[in-house]
XYZ file of C-alpha atoms in Angstrom:
719
model
C -89.419 -149.242 21.605
C -85.764 -149.897 22.073
C -85.078 -146.269 23.088
C -83.731 -145.813 26.542
C -86.109 -144.696 29.241
C -85.783 -141.045 30.004
C -88.946 -140.375 31.899
C -86.989 -138.514 34.580
C -85.116 -136.407 32.079
C -85.582 -132.681 32.579
C -87.460 -132.896 35.870
C -88.016 -129.626 37.507
C -88.180 -128.695 41.034
C -91.872 -129.604 41.275
C -91.331 -133.157 40.027
C -93.238 -132.662 36.732
C -91.269 -134.114 33.919
C -91.400 -133.275 30.272
C -90.754 -135.836 27.581
C -89.041 -133.425 25.255
C -88.704 -129.895 24.057
C -87.250 -126.975 25.776
C -88.243 -126.247 29.336
C -91.101 -123.856 29.837
C -90.200 -120.483 31.266
C -91.504 -119.795 34.767
C -94.722 -117.934 35.100
C -95.213 -114.619 36.855
C -94.427 -114.797 40.535
C -92.725 -118.156 40.190
C -89.135 -118.778 41.230
C -86.985 -120.416 38.522
C -85.918 -123.905 39.501
C -82.372 -124.427 40.787
C -80.439 -126.882 38.624
C -79.381 -130.002 40.441
C -75.715 -130.869 39.692
C -76.438 -134.571 40.264
C -79.438 -134.852 37.856
C -78.551 -133.683 34.352
C -79.294 -134.842 30.826
C -76.676 -136.768 28.948
C -76.127 -133.978 26.406
C -76.537 -130.808 28.452
C -73.356 -129.034 29.520
C -71.174 -131.317 27.426
C -67.710 -129.815 27.671
C -66.476 -131.438 24.470
C -69.426 -130.311 22.325
C -69.123 -126.770 23.626
C -65.499 -126.696 22.524
C -65.639 -128.411 19.090
C -69.001 -129.556 17.743
C -67.566 -131.134 14.590
C -65.712 -133.854 16.437
C -68.924 -135.024 18.088
C -71.448 -134.625 15.245
C -70.723 -137.068 12.354
C -73.386 -135.410 10.189
C -71.667 -132.038 10.433
C -68.201 -133.556 9.970
C -68.335 -132.967 6.225
C -69.402 -129.366 6.764
C -66.412 -128.569 9.002
C -64.154 -126.060 7.308
C -60.603 -127.116 8.162
C -59.154 -124.280 6.098
C -60.731 -121.709 8.374
C -59.873 -123.698 11.516
C -56.697 -125.659 10.810
C -55.642 -128.230 13.409
C -52.394 -127.696 15.305
C -49.275 -128.660 13.371
C -47.642 -131.979 14.214
C -45.103 -131.937 17.013
C -46.609 -129.008 18.932
C -48.735 -131.044 21.253
C -47.478 -130.730 24.833
C -47.472 -133.831 26.952
C -49.297 -133.362 30.271
C -47.052 -132.915 33.248
C -47.326 -135.480 36.044
C -49.113 -134.253 39.105
C -46.527 -135.542 41.583
C -42.807 -135.776 40.975
C -39.636 -135.555 42.968
C -37.955 -132.132 43.146
C -34.815 -131.787 41.066
C -31.606 -132.627 42.842
C -29.547 -129.693 44.067
C -26.414 -128.960 42.126
C -24.359 -128.382 45.263
C -24.369 -129.911 48.717
C -26.333 -128.117 51.480
C -24.443 -125.228 53.043
C -24.306 -125.608 56.856
C -24.007 -121.835 57.186
C -27.572 -121.627 55.917
C -29.389 -124.616 57.398
C -27.476 -124.455 60.731
C -28.214 -120.812 61.521
C -29.390 -119.837 64.978
C -33.193 -119.529 64.945
C -34.615 -116.053 65.584
C -35.746 -115.316 69.153
C -39.340 -115.979 70.061
C -41.542 -112.896 70.492
C -42.707 -111.765 73.913
C -46.061 -113.006 75.132
C -48.092 -115.981 73.812
C -46.519 -117.079 70.551
C -48.634 -117.975 67.497
C -45.889 -120.204 66.115
C -46.705 -123.782 67.087
C -44.603 -126.911 66.535
C -46.840 -128.228 63.735
C -47.014 -125.190 61.509
C -47.171 -121.449 61.609
C -50.313 -120.920 59.545
C -52.648 -118.726 61.636
C -55.681 -120.314 59.950
C -54.809 -123.799 61.199
C -53.573 -122.711 64.621
C -56.138 -120.082 65.508
C -58.271 -122.095 67.919
C -56.148 -124.311 70.102
C -57.960 -124.175 73.411
C -61.124 -125.823 74.703
C -62.731 -122.488 75.499
C -62.149 -121.267 71.961
C -63.630 -124.435 70.466
C -66.715 -124.216 72.680
C -67.206 -120.525 71.875
C -67.033 -121.253 68.130
C -69.387 -124.256 68.230
C -72.567 -122.155 68.122
C -71.573 -120.208 65.042
C -73.051 -121.415 61.743
C -70.553 -121.742 58.947
C -71.588 -122.728 55.412
C -69.743 -125.909 54.589
C -68.591 -126.371 50.957
C -69.963 -129.212 48.876
C -67.650 -132.183 49.262
C -68.352 -133.350 45.645
C -68.354 -129.987 43.931
C -64.920 -130.622 42.444
C -66.392 -133.514 40.402
C -68.560 -131.111 38.367
C -66.146 -128.175 38.154
C -65.106 -129.117 34.628
C -68.739 -129.040 33.416
C -69.063 -125.259 33.821
C -69.011 -123.661 30.406
C -67.537 -120.363 29.387
C -70.789 -118.637 30.088
C -70.727 -119.780 33.690
C -69.410 -117.724 36.480
C -65.657 -117.346 36.315
C -63.877 -118.158 39.507
C -62.656 -115.136 41.405
C -59.003 -115.503 42.366
C -58.548 -115.408 46.073
C -56.587 -112.512 47.379
C -53.307 -113.589 48.923
C -53.265 -113.298 52.657
C -50.948 -110.626 53.967
C -47.707 -111.929 55.314
C -47.583 -112.059 59.082
C -45.836 -109.141 60.689
C -42.285 -109.910 61.791
C -41.961 -110.709 65.430
C -40.675 -107.805 67.500
C -37.163 -108.178 68.842
C -37.081 -109.859 72.166
C -36.283 -107.512 75.004
C -35.388 -108.102 78.555
C -38.539 -106.503 79.935
C -38.689 -104.069 82.824
C -35.576 -105.287 84.594
C -33.296 -105.029 81.564
C -34.685 -101.577 80.672
C -34.088 -100.428 84.216
C -30.557 -101.823 84.239
C -29.796 -100.206 80.883
C -31.095 -96.799 81.949
C -29.364 -97.090 85.315
C -26.098 -98.082 83.644
C -26.177 -95.041 81.345
C -26.881 -92.688 84.219
C -24.448 -94.416 86.544
C -21.685 -94.013 83.966
C -22.473 -90.317 83.490
C -22.796 -89.722 87.214
C -19.559 -91.591 87.859
C -17.633 -89.445 85.404
C -19.351 -86.318 86.730
C -18.529 -87.179 90.331
C -14.970 -88.106 89.506
C -14.368 -84.857 87.661
C -16.140 -83.036 90.498
C -13.800 -84.726 92.916
C -10.814 -83.617 90.836
C -12.308 -80.119 90.908
C -12.415 -80.294 94.708
C -8.774 -81.415 94.805
C -7.706 -78.535 92.561
C -9.684 -75.985 94.614
C -8.109 -77.250 97.841
C -4.646 -77.182 96.284
C -5.134 -73.623 95.002
C -6.777 -72.016 98.055
C -5.861 -74.326 100.940
C -8.036 -75.605 103.798
C -7.825 -72.461 105.923
C -9.878 -69.223 105.959
C -9.413 -68.452 102.235
C -10.704 -71.874 101.257
C -13.639 -71.501 103.644
C -14.491 -68.091 102.145
C -14.646 -69.492 98.615
C -16.642 -72.500 99.828
C -19.244 -70.231 101.418
C -19.592 -68.178 98.222
C -19.648 -71.258 96.002
C -22.330 -73.111 98.000
C -24.523 -70.017 98.457
C -26.087 -70.140 94.932
C -26.897 -73.818 95.328
C -28.586 -73.181 98.648
C -30.669 -70.303 97.279
C -31.618 -72.286 94.196
C -32.783 -75.249 96.285
C -34.674 -72.992 98.663
C -36.582 -71.269 95.855
C -37.382 -73.601 92.975
C -34.873 -76.432 93.081
C -36.808 -78.721 95.386
C -39.947 -78.575 93.280
C -38.075 -79.046 90.031
C -36.164 -82.072 91.262
C -39.073 -84.028 92.725
C -42.513 -82.640 91.816
C -42.264 -81.842 88.129
C -41.184 -85.285 86.894
C -44.588 -86.837 87.743
C -46.329 -83.782 86.294
C -44.352 -83.976 83.055
C -45.109 -87.698 82.785
C -48.823 -87.030 83.225
C -48.819 -84.240 80.661
C -47.084 -86.486 78.134
C -49.682 -89.177 78.758
C -52.822 -87.015 78.842
C -52.140 -83.989 76.611
C -52.716 -84.167 72.885
C -49.336 -82.609 72.058
C -47.395 -85.022 74.246
C -46.808 -82.432 76.972
C -44.709 -80.057 74.838
C -46.829 -76.983 75.605
C -46.750 -77.763 79.330
C -42.950 -78.115 79.232
C -42.588 -74.785 77.382
C -44.767 -73.000 79.932
C -42.826 -74.545 82.793
C -39.439 -73.618 81.327
C -40.578 -70.051 80.628
C -41.956 -69.648 84.144
C -38.759 -70.965 85.728
C -36.554 -68.681 83.630
C -38.551 -65.594 84.608
C -38.591 -66.552 88.298
C -34.878 -67.333 88.394
C -33.999 -64.066 86.662
C -35.771 -62.128 89.417
C -34.128 -64.227 92.132
C -30.638 -63.658 90.698
C -31.122 -59.889 90.610
C -32.225 -59.821 94.252
C -29.466 -62.193 95.396
C -26.626 -60.240 93.753
C -27.854 -57.045 95.400
C -28.125 -58.731 98.827
C -24.780 -60.592 98.639
C -23.225 -58.992 101.791
C -26.258 -59.847 103.898
C -26.298 -63.396 102.546
C -22.625 -63.904 103.438
C -23.322 -62.676 106.948
C -26.236 -65.084 107.217
C -24.111 -67.999 106.044
C -21.137 -67.345 108.333
C -20.977 -64.559 110.903
C -17.378 -65.644 111.544
C -16.289 -64.789 107.986
C -18.463 -61.660 107.896
C -16.715 -60.461 111.075
C -13.305 -60.556 109.344
C -13.034 -57.579 106.945
C -10.591 -59.191 104.514
C -12.418 -62.517 104.460
C -15.794 -60.795 104.054
C -14.542 -58.731 101.097
C -13.209 -61.808 99.315
C -16.351 -63.828 100.047
C -18.722 -61.088 98.797
C -16.719 -60.697 95.569
C -16.757 -64.428 94.971
C -20.502 -64.538 95.707
C -21.380 -61.868 93.143
C -19.621 -63.875 90.467
C -21.230 -67.146 91.570
C -24.825 -66.049 92.256
C -25.842 -65.748 88.540
C -25.253 -69.482 88.289
C -28.669 -69.881 89.982
C -30.330 -69.096 86.655
C -28.325 -71.683 84.722
C -28.805 -74.307 87.431
C -32.556 -74.020 87.097
C -32.545 -74.061 83.298
C -30.311 -77.126 83.302
C -32.551 -78.987 85.744
C -35.782 -78.205 83.861
C -34.266 -79.341 80.573
C -32.999 -82.483 82.248
C -36.411 -83.283 83.722
C -38.040 -82.821 80.318
C -35.585 -85.331 78.884
C -36.109 -87.719 81.809
C -39.856 -87.675 81.229
C -39.162 -88.667 77.613
C -36.937 -91.547 78.671
C -33.625 -89.777 77.948
C -31.632 -90.092 81.169
C -28.034 -89.641 80.087
C -27.813 -85.924 79.288
C -28.560 -84.692 82.792
C -25.815 -86.924 84.170
C -23.165 -86.179 81.548
C -23.383 -82.418 81.036
C -22.095 -81.526 84.548
C -18.793 -82.991 83.389
C -18.346 -79.888 81.199
C -18.812 -77.620 84.211
C -16.201 -79.535 86.148
C -13.757 -79.433 83.240
C -14.106 -75.655 82.912
C -13.534 -75.167 86.655
C -10.570 -77.553 86.700
C -9.024 -75.591 83.857
C -9.711 -72.292 85.644
C -8.150 -73.316 88.948
C -5.328 -75.019 87.076
C -4.521 -71.666 85.455
C -4.620 -70.063 88.912
C -2.112 -72.626 90.205
C 0.042 -72.158 87.098
C 0.164 -68.391 87.688
C 0.345 -68.190 91.501
C 1.365 -71.689 92.590
C -0.317 -73.980 95.104
C -1.452 -72.831 98.508
C 1.434 -74.648 100.192
C 3.910 -72.834 97.933
C 2.439 -69.310 97.927
C 0.969 -69.293 101.467
C -1.818 -67.163 100.005
C -4.581 -65.993 102.340
C -7.541 -63.620 102.374
C -5.213 -60.634 102.825
C -2.777 -61.545 100.048
C -4.923 -62.913 97.219
C -4.818 -60.427 94.277
C -8.040 -59.035 92.747
C -7.045 -60.516 89.381
C -6.975 -63.968 90.951
C -10.429 -63.468 92.471
C -11.742 -62.281 89.105
C -10.226 -65.260 87.283
C -11.780 -67.766 89.671
C -15.162 -66.001 89.655
C -15.472 -65.820 85.861
C -14.387 -69.437 85.476
C -16.969 -70.594 88.000
C -19.764 -68.742 86.211
C -18.643 -69.911 82.769
C -18.763 -73.543 83.853
C -22.502 -73.408 84.653
C -23.233 -71.528 81.418
C -21.575 -74.258 79.344
C -23.399 -76.950 81.327
C -26.821 -75.431 80.634
C -26.236 -74.730 76.936
C -25.005 -78.279 76.374
C -28.557 -79.543 77.018
C -29.964 -77.847 73.904
C -28.727 -80.451 71.354
C -30.181 -83.277 73.462
C -33.566 -81.543 73.546
C -33.565 -81.040 69.784
C -32.698 -84.697 69.277
C -35.641 -85.671 71.507
C -37.962 -83.570 69.323
C -38.485 -80.719 71.806
C -38.351 -77.136 70.570
C -38.406 -74.363 73.145
C -40.908 -71.585 72.461
C -41.525 -69.084 75.273
C -45.112 -69.264 76.493
C -46.586 -66.889 79.028
C -50.117 -68.347 79.120
C -49.518 -69.886 82.535
C -53.038 -69.620 83.897
C -55.402 -72.556 83.533
C -52.918 -75.125 82.215
C -52.047 -77.166 85.281
C -49.136 -75.093 86.565
C -51.189 -73.943 89.540
C -51.550 -77.528 90.727
C -47.832 -78.065 90.248
C -46.947 -74.944 92.212
C -49.370 -75.986 94.941
C -47.589 -79.322 95.182
C -44.202 -77.649 95.045
C -44.892 -75.390 98.019
C -44.472 -78.319 100.395
C -41.268 -79.274 98.634
C -40.000 -75.720 99.077
C -40.762 -75.994 102.773
C -39.026 -79.372 102.692
C -35.780 -77.938 101.342
C -36.171 -74.895 103.566
C -36.082 -77.142 106.618
C -33.180 -79.089 105.156
C -31.173 -75.989 104.334
C -31.884 -74.577 107.770
C -29.967 -77.540 109.189
C -27.187 -76.984 106.636
C -27.010 -73.328 107.612
C -26.569 -74.199 111.282
C -23.820 -76.708 110.460
C -22.068 -74.181 108.194
C -22.000 -71.529 110.880
C -20.809 -73.965 113.570
C -18.145 -75.559 111.349
C -16.737 -72.195 110.271
C -16.549 -71.042 113.858
C -14.949 -74.312 115.012
C -12.320 -74.095 112.276
C -11.286 -70.584 113.300
C -11.279 -71.449 117.025
C -9.123 -74.548 116.580
C -6.440 -72.701 114.658
C -5.660 -75.841 112.664
C -6.109 -76.581 108.990
C -8.777 -79.042 107.945
C -11.193 -78.388 110.795
C -13.590 -75.959 109.092
C -16.374 -76.001 106.547
C -14.070 -76.775 103.588
C -12.877 -79.988 105.262
C -16.475 -80.894 106.077
C -17.545 -80.274 102.441
C -14.627 -82.234 100.975
C -15.292 -85.252 103.186
C -18.999 -85.066 102.416
C -18.218 -84.936 98.699
C -16.307 -88.221 98.877
C -18.981 -89.734 101.101
C -21.826 -88.775 98.755
C -20.282 -90.189 95.575
C -21.664 -93.745 95.987
C -25.086 -92.301 96.737
C -25.076 -90.195 93.569
C -23.609 -92.916 91.351
C -25.732 -95.835 92.542
C -28.887 -94.835 94.410
C -29.702 -91.682 92.455
C -29.129 -93.424 89.125
C -31.345 -96.378 90.051
C -34.150 -94.169 91.345
C -33.945 -91.724 88.433
C -34.829 -94.628 86.149
C -37.448 -95.960 88.576
C -39.200 -92.669 89.369
C -41.168 -92.335 86.075
C -42.258 -95.956 86.428
C -43.260 -95.488 90.066
C -45.188 -92.362 89.061
C -47.133 -94.298 86.414
C -47.912 -97.087 88.878
C -49.129 -94.555 91.452
C -51.233 -92.815 88.783
C -52.793 -96.189 87.886
C -53.497 -96.856 91.599
C -51.263 -99.934 91.731
C -49.683 -99.964 95.214
C -48.243 -103.416 94.603
C -46.135 -102.146 91.696
C -44.982 -99.130 93.735
C -43.982 -101.408 96.592
C -42.075 -103.780 94.315
C -40.183 -100.957 92.598
C -39.186 -99.333 95.893
C -38.105 -102.691 97.299
C -36.086 -103.345 94.166
C -34.420 -99.932 94.386
C -33.520 -100.444 98.048
C -32.081 -103.913 97.606
C -30.195 -103.220 94.381
C -28.534 -100.118 95.790
C -27.701 -101.839 99.106
C -25.368 -104.289 97.359
C -22.881 -101.453 96.807
C -23.907 -98.929 99.465
C -23.355 -101.204 102.489
C -19.754 -102.319 101.736
C -18.748 -98.792 100.674
C -20.096 -97.362 103.938
C -17.958 -99.794 105.926
C -15.003 -99.003 103.671
C -15.282 -95.304 104.574
C -15.273 -96.274 108.236
C -12.245 -98.560 107.913
C -10.126 -96.724 105.305
C -11.240 -93.092 105.481
C -7.861 -91.970 106.816
C -5.644 -93.303 103.981
C -8.209 -92.094 101.444
C -7.911 -88.476 102.543
C -4.168 -88.512 103.204
C -3.743 -89.714 99.635
C -6.236 -87.379 97.952
C -5.616 -84.183 99.927
C -1.873 -84.472 100.448
C -1.413 -81.103 98.688
C -3.268 -79.383 101.543
C -0.806 -80.708 104.134
C -0.659 -83.778 106.344
C -2.530 -82.119 109.219
C -5.468 -81.031 107.050
C -5.618 -84.391 105.259
C -5.720 -86.315 108.554
C -8.537 -84.134 109.826
C -10.529 -84.762 106.648
C -9.909 -88.492 107.052
C -11.411 -88.522 110.548
C -14.422 -86.556 109.273
C -14.918 -89.079 106.459
C -14.777 -91.972 108.945
C -17.465 -90.273 111.042
C -19.648 -89.860 107.964
C -19.164 -93.546 106.948
C -22.060 -95.602 108.294
C -24.527 -92.740 107.874
C -24.474 -93.509 104.155
C -26.835 -96.457 104.704
C -29.792 -94.541 106.254
C -29.111 -91.624 103.922
C -29.553 -93.881 100.879
C -32.662 -95.554 102.311
C -34.229 -92.176 103.085
C -33.683 -91.018 99.513
C -35.446 -94.078 98.061
C -38.375 -94.031 100.494
C -39.178 -90.362 99.886
C -39.526 -91.089 96.140
C -42.594 -93.149 97.003
C -44.321 -90.095 98.470
C -43.379 -87.941 95.481
C -44.890 -90.537 93.130
C -48.237 -90.048 94.910
C -47.787 -86.263 94.724
C -47.541 -86.197 98.514
C -44.997 -83.513 99.335
C -46.340 -82.715 102.781
C -45.091 -85.937 104.394
C -41.493 -85.488 103.136
C -41.614 -81.942 104.521
C -42.534 -83.067 108.027
C -39.970 -85.854 107.830
C -37.235 -83.440 106.782
C -38.116 -81.056 109.587
C -37.407 -83.880 112.015
C -34.125 -84.773 110.278
C -32.957 -81.162 110.170
C -33.890 -80.595 113.811
C -32.007 -83.704 114.956
C -28.979 -82.770 112.827
C -28.874 -79.182 114.103
C -29.380 -80.185 117.733
C -26.746 -82.934 117.653
C -24.269 -80.684 115.812
C -24.744 -77.901 118.365
C -24.191 -80.425 121.123
C -20.943 -81.572 119.506
C -19.821 -77.950 119.106
C -20.380 -77.329 122.816
C -19.105 -80.615 124.234
C -16.197 -81.619 121.984
C -12.899 -79.764 121.540
C -12.817 -77.374 118.596
C -10.641 -79.611 116.424
C -13.047 -82.554 116.923
C -16.315 -80.625 116.694
C -16.660 -81.074 112.938
C -16.013 -84.817 113.298
C -18.957 -84.997 115.696
C -21.100 -82.993 113.264
C -20.388 -85.561 110.543
C -21.554 -88.376 112.825
C -24.656 -86.338 113.708
C -25.577 -86.197 110.034
C -25.951 -89.964 109.767
C -27.763 -90.149 113.109
C -30.364 -87.643 111.927
C -31.108 -89.672 108.806
C -31.407 -92.875 110.823
C -34.173 -91.205 112.832
C -35.822 -89.934 109.653
C -35.801 -93.363 107.993
C -37.792 -94.904 110.842
C -40.510 -92.269 110.537
C -40.676 -92.211 106.717
C -40.739 -96.005 106.479
C -43.736 -96.353 108.760
C -45.698 -93.647 106.933
C -45.032 -95.062 103.473
C -45.926 -98.560 104.640
C -49.292 -97.287 105.852
C -49.775 -95.467 102.551
C -49.249 -98.714 100.609
C -51.716 -100.729 102.664
C -49.391 -101.940 105.403
C -46.925 -103.758 103.134
C -43.553 -102.349 102.063
C -41.764 -105.693 101.652
C -40.055 -104.874 104.920
C -39.012 -108.419 105.856
C -37.248 -108.918 102.522
C -35.509 -105.541 102.619
C -34.422 -105.760 106.269
C -33.124 -109.287 105.766
C -31.036 -108.150 102.796
C -29.509 -105.186 104.669
C -28.852 -107.264 107.798
C -27.046 -109.998 105.894
C -25.000 -107.456 103.947
C -23.951 -105.773 107.213
C -23.023 -109.135 108.734
C -20.798 -109.807 105.734
C -19.267 -106.310 105.875
C -18.357 -106.185 109.601
C -15.504 -108.777 109.562
C -14.359 -107.414 106.203
C -14.097 -103.881 107.620
C -12.240 -105.048 110.742
C -9.615 -107.012 108.823
C -9.318 -104.524 105.946
C -8.997 -101.561 108.321
C -6.373 -103.404 110.353
C -4.295 -104.079 107.236
C -4.537 -100.446 106.136
C -3.581 -99.112 109.568
C -0.581 -101.470 109.728
C 0.650 -100.303 106.317
C 0.338 -96.638 107.370
C 2.413 -97.334 110.474
C 5.081 -99.055 108.413
C 5.269 -96.732 105.387
C 4.051 -93.440 106.825
C 1.152 -91.173 105.858
C 2.665 -89.860 102.689
C 1.202 -90.357 99.256
C 2.984 -93.676 98.666
C 2.140 -95.155 102.064
C -1.483 -94.037 101.778
C -1.798 -95.552 98.299
C -0.399 -98.931 99.393
C -2.577 -98.914 102.530
C -5.687 -98.134 100.497
C -4.979 -100.828 97.892
C -4.111 -103.577 100.377
C -6.857 -102.729 102.859
C -9.460 -102.323 100.123
C -8.545 -105.647 98.494
C -8.834 -107.486 101.819
C -12.125 -105.780 102.679
C -13.817 -106.426 99.335
C -12.514 -109.977 99.086
C -13.759 -111.000 102.528
C -17.074 -109.260 101.959
C -17.637 -111.023 98.653
C -16.780 -114.453 100.035
C -18.995 -113.952 103.087
C -21.900 -112.671 100.968
C -21.617 -115.653 98.616
C -21.614 -118.059 101.564
C -24.734 -116.353 102.919
C -26.342 -116.769 99.479
C -27.485 -113.176 99.210
C -29.521 -113.210 96.021
C -28.710 -109.604 95.081
C -24.988 -110.410 95.098
C -25.564 -113.474 92.936
C -27.684 -111.431 90.537
C -25.011 -108.766 90.235
C -22.291 -111.375 89.632
C -24.428 -113.067 86.998
C -25.046 -109.760 85.235
C -21.304 -108.945 85.229
C -20.435 -112.374 83.869
C -23.071 -112.000 81.184
C -21.610 -108.642 80.167
C -18.136 -110.168 80.000
C -19.389 -113.176 78.043
C -18.194 -115.741 80.586
């Protein structure tokens, strides 16, 4: 009567209650009822009774055996720890070297680290679009009051499964400078190697001129020394230099082995082809000398010396080709330095060889050695040294290839592996260099003849080659280095059909190279005379002055020559070798025609000077044609306004600088003479005035490429 009402005790899911007794088991086909955590009896799931029944049942208290289950001894009871407490005070003061460290750089791209925490779970959806896209997904929400009944689960209940710790977020990749910094880094490595290579090559030219002079003996060696290069370029050199880089890049991207099999087939094919070419060329050396210079072939003594030199030099064709193929394999793998640095070894070997010749026989001015008086031992010494230099240069590439993971294994399965397409593309490049070398051949014949007719030193092909070597150094150091790093990237953009990226890269290459090419071209025009009288003083004042005038005539042609080189790389990226061929035919025809006109019209001692000016004129004509064709290829946009504006402003800054700098240099030469000391002072003073005025004028014009270069230099210097 006084018992509490428990009519709802033990209700099931169907609402039928039972006044007492155990619940009835479900019948067949019935689903057992789900216990409701909010409606439970007062004694079910009692956590205290399940742990120790004797403390809750006074009837069974007397039956509890304390001997079998003794209570814990006094003093062992642990006081509960407070849930919240202050952290213990640090023993030492905070170290500013730890808490004041520079934070790590942010990763590239959208960062997952937000100001209010770096937990990806809490910062995963931060945008409206993400919230809307997640709104339709059903997620089971946990019971908000489940923690109130967690302590009522007995030992027989399901044990909680420990959650697996989330993996630590991957460390952010180091921040890089992107495409521009990678390009600058690659260009800097190649520019440094090319600079050292060109400088040692220039020293090699000085030593050769000092040993053999600038007369007929020097011309004979020059003909024999340039003959292997011409044959190499005419046969396989053009295709290797321009066509095979895009092909190697594609094979690395598409082939399963990363293009290694393709590179082995290509290297094997080139070695076999070059071996055959060398054998034929050595046998036909007399005919080749006659083709290069009928003037030298008509002189018995000069022809004998030239043929002997040629037979020592012609095997270098094989090692040239091997070196270039290895270098292109490394370039395709992003290793640009080896191809630029290994030619230094060739130059060192040749410098040592000609230095020994000078040590034994003396300089040309001292011995007055000519084609009739040079001993056979001297010819043999120079020939072996020249060949050994190219051998060392080619073998030096092997360690770089092994470091890059490439192992050469001869492969003769050339058919059906893409080499046919490459050779088909290379045929137009061979015709390209054939047209180019045809112009060189005409100039060589005319310059050799003019030098013999004038009867003066420094008016033949050796003077022309020496001046062209100085003139081409900025092109090789700056433009070639920039485009060697850009060419694989341009090839990928062309392969992905992205004309905008091709246009931007070509525009960047043109404008970045113009910052140095334009002032150097005007410097050659203003200070070419003191440059050559200083560098080639060992050949005599007359020969050095003639070389200086030739260098001045070359001067401004450096600008269109550099632009032509960059623009043609756009066609090669699209595997279009036919257009560069037609363009080069025009350039070679203009160069040959203008050079022949200079040979006929000008006096013999000035004919080679006119030929040097004709060289730049021919490339100016070629640039206009190539520019228009590439612009049409890229959809009518080559960033022409930006590029032309940059070149025009650079030229406007360089004109007053060249006038004032050249005037200072000429005045110093008049006062101190054309000796080595006077030439050095004239070059230093004139060059300082020219560069200073150019820099100030370019800064006032706010040429962005100049400002970018200055900022990069200051960043390197830490200022």
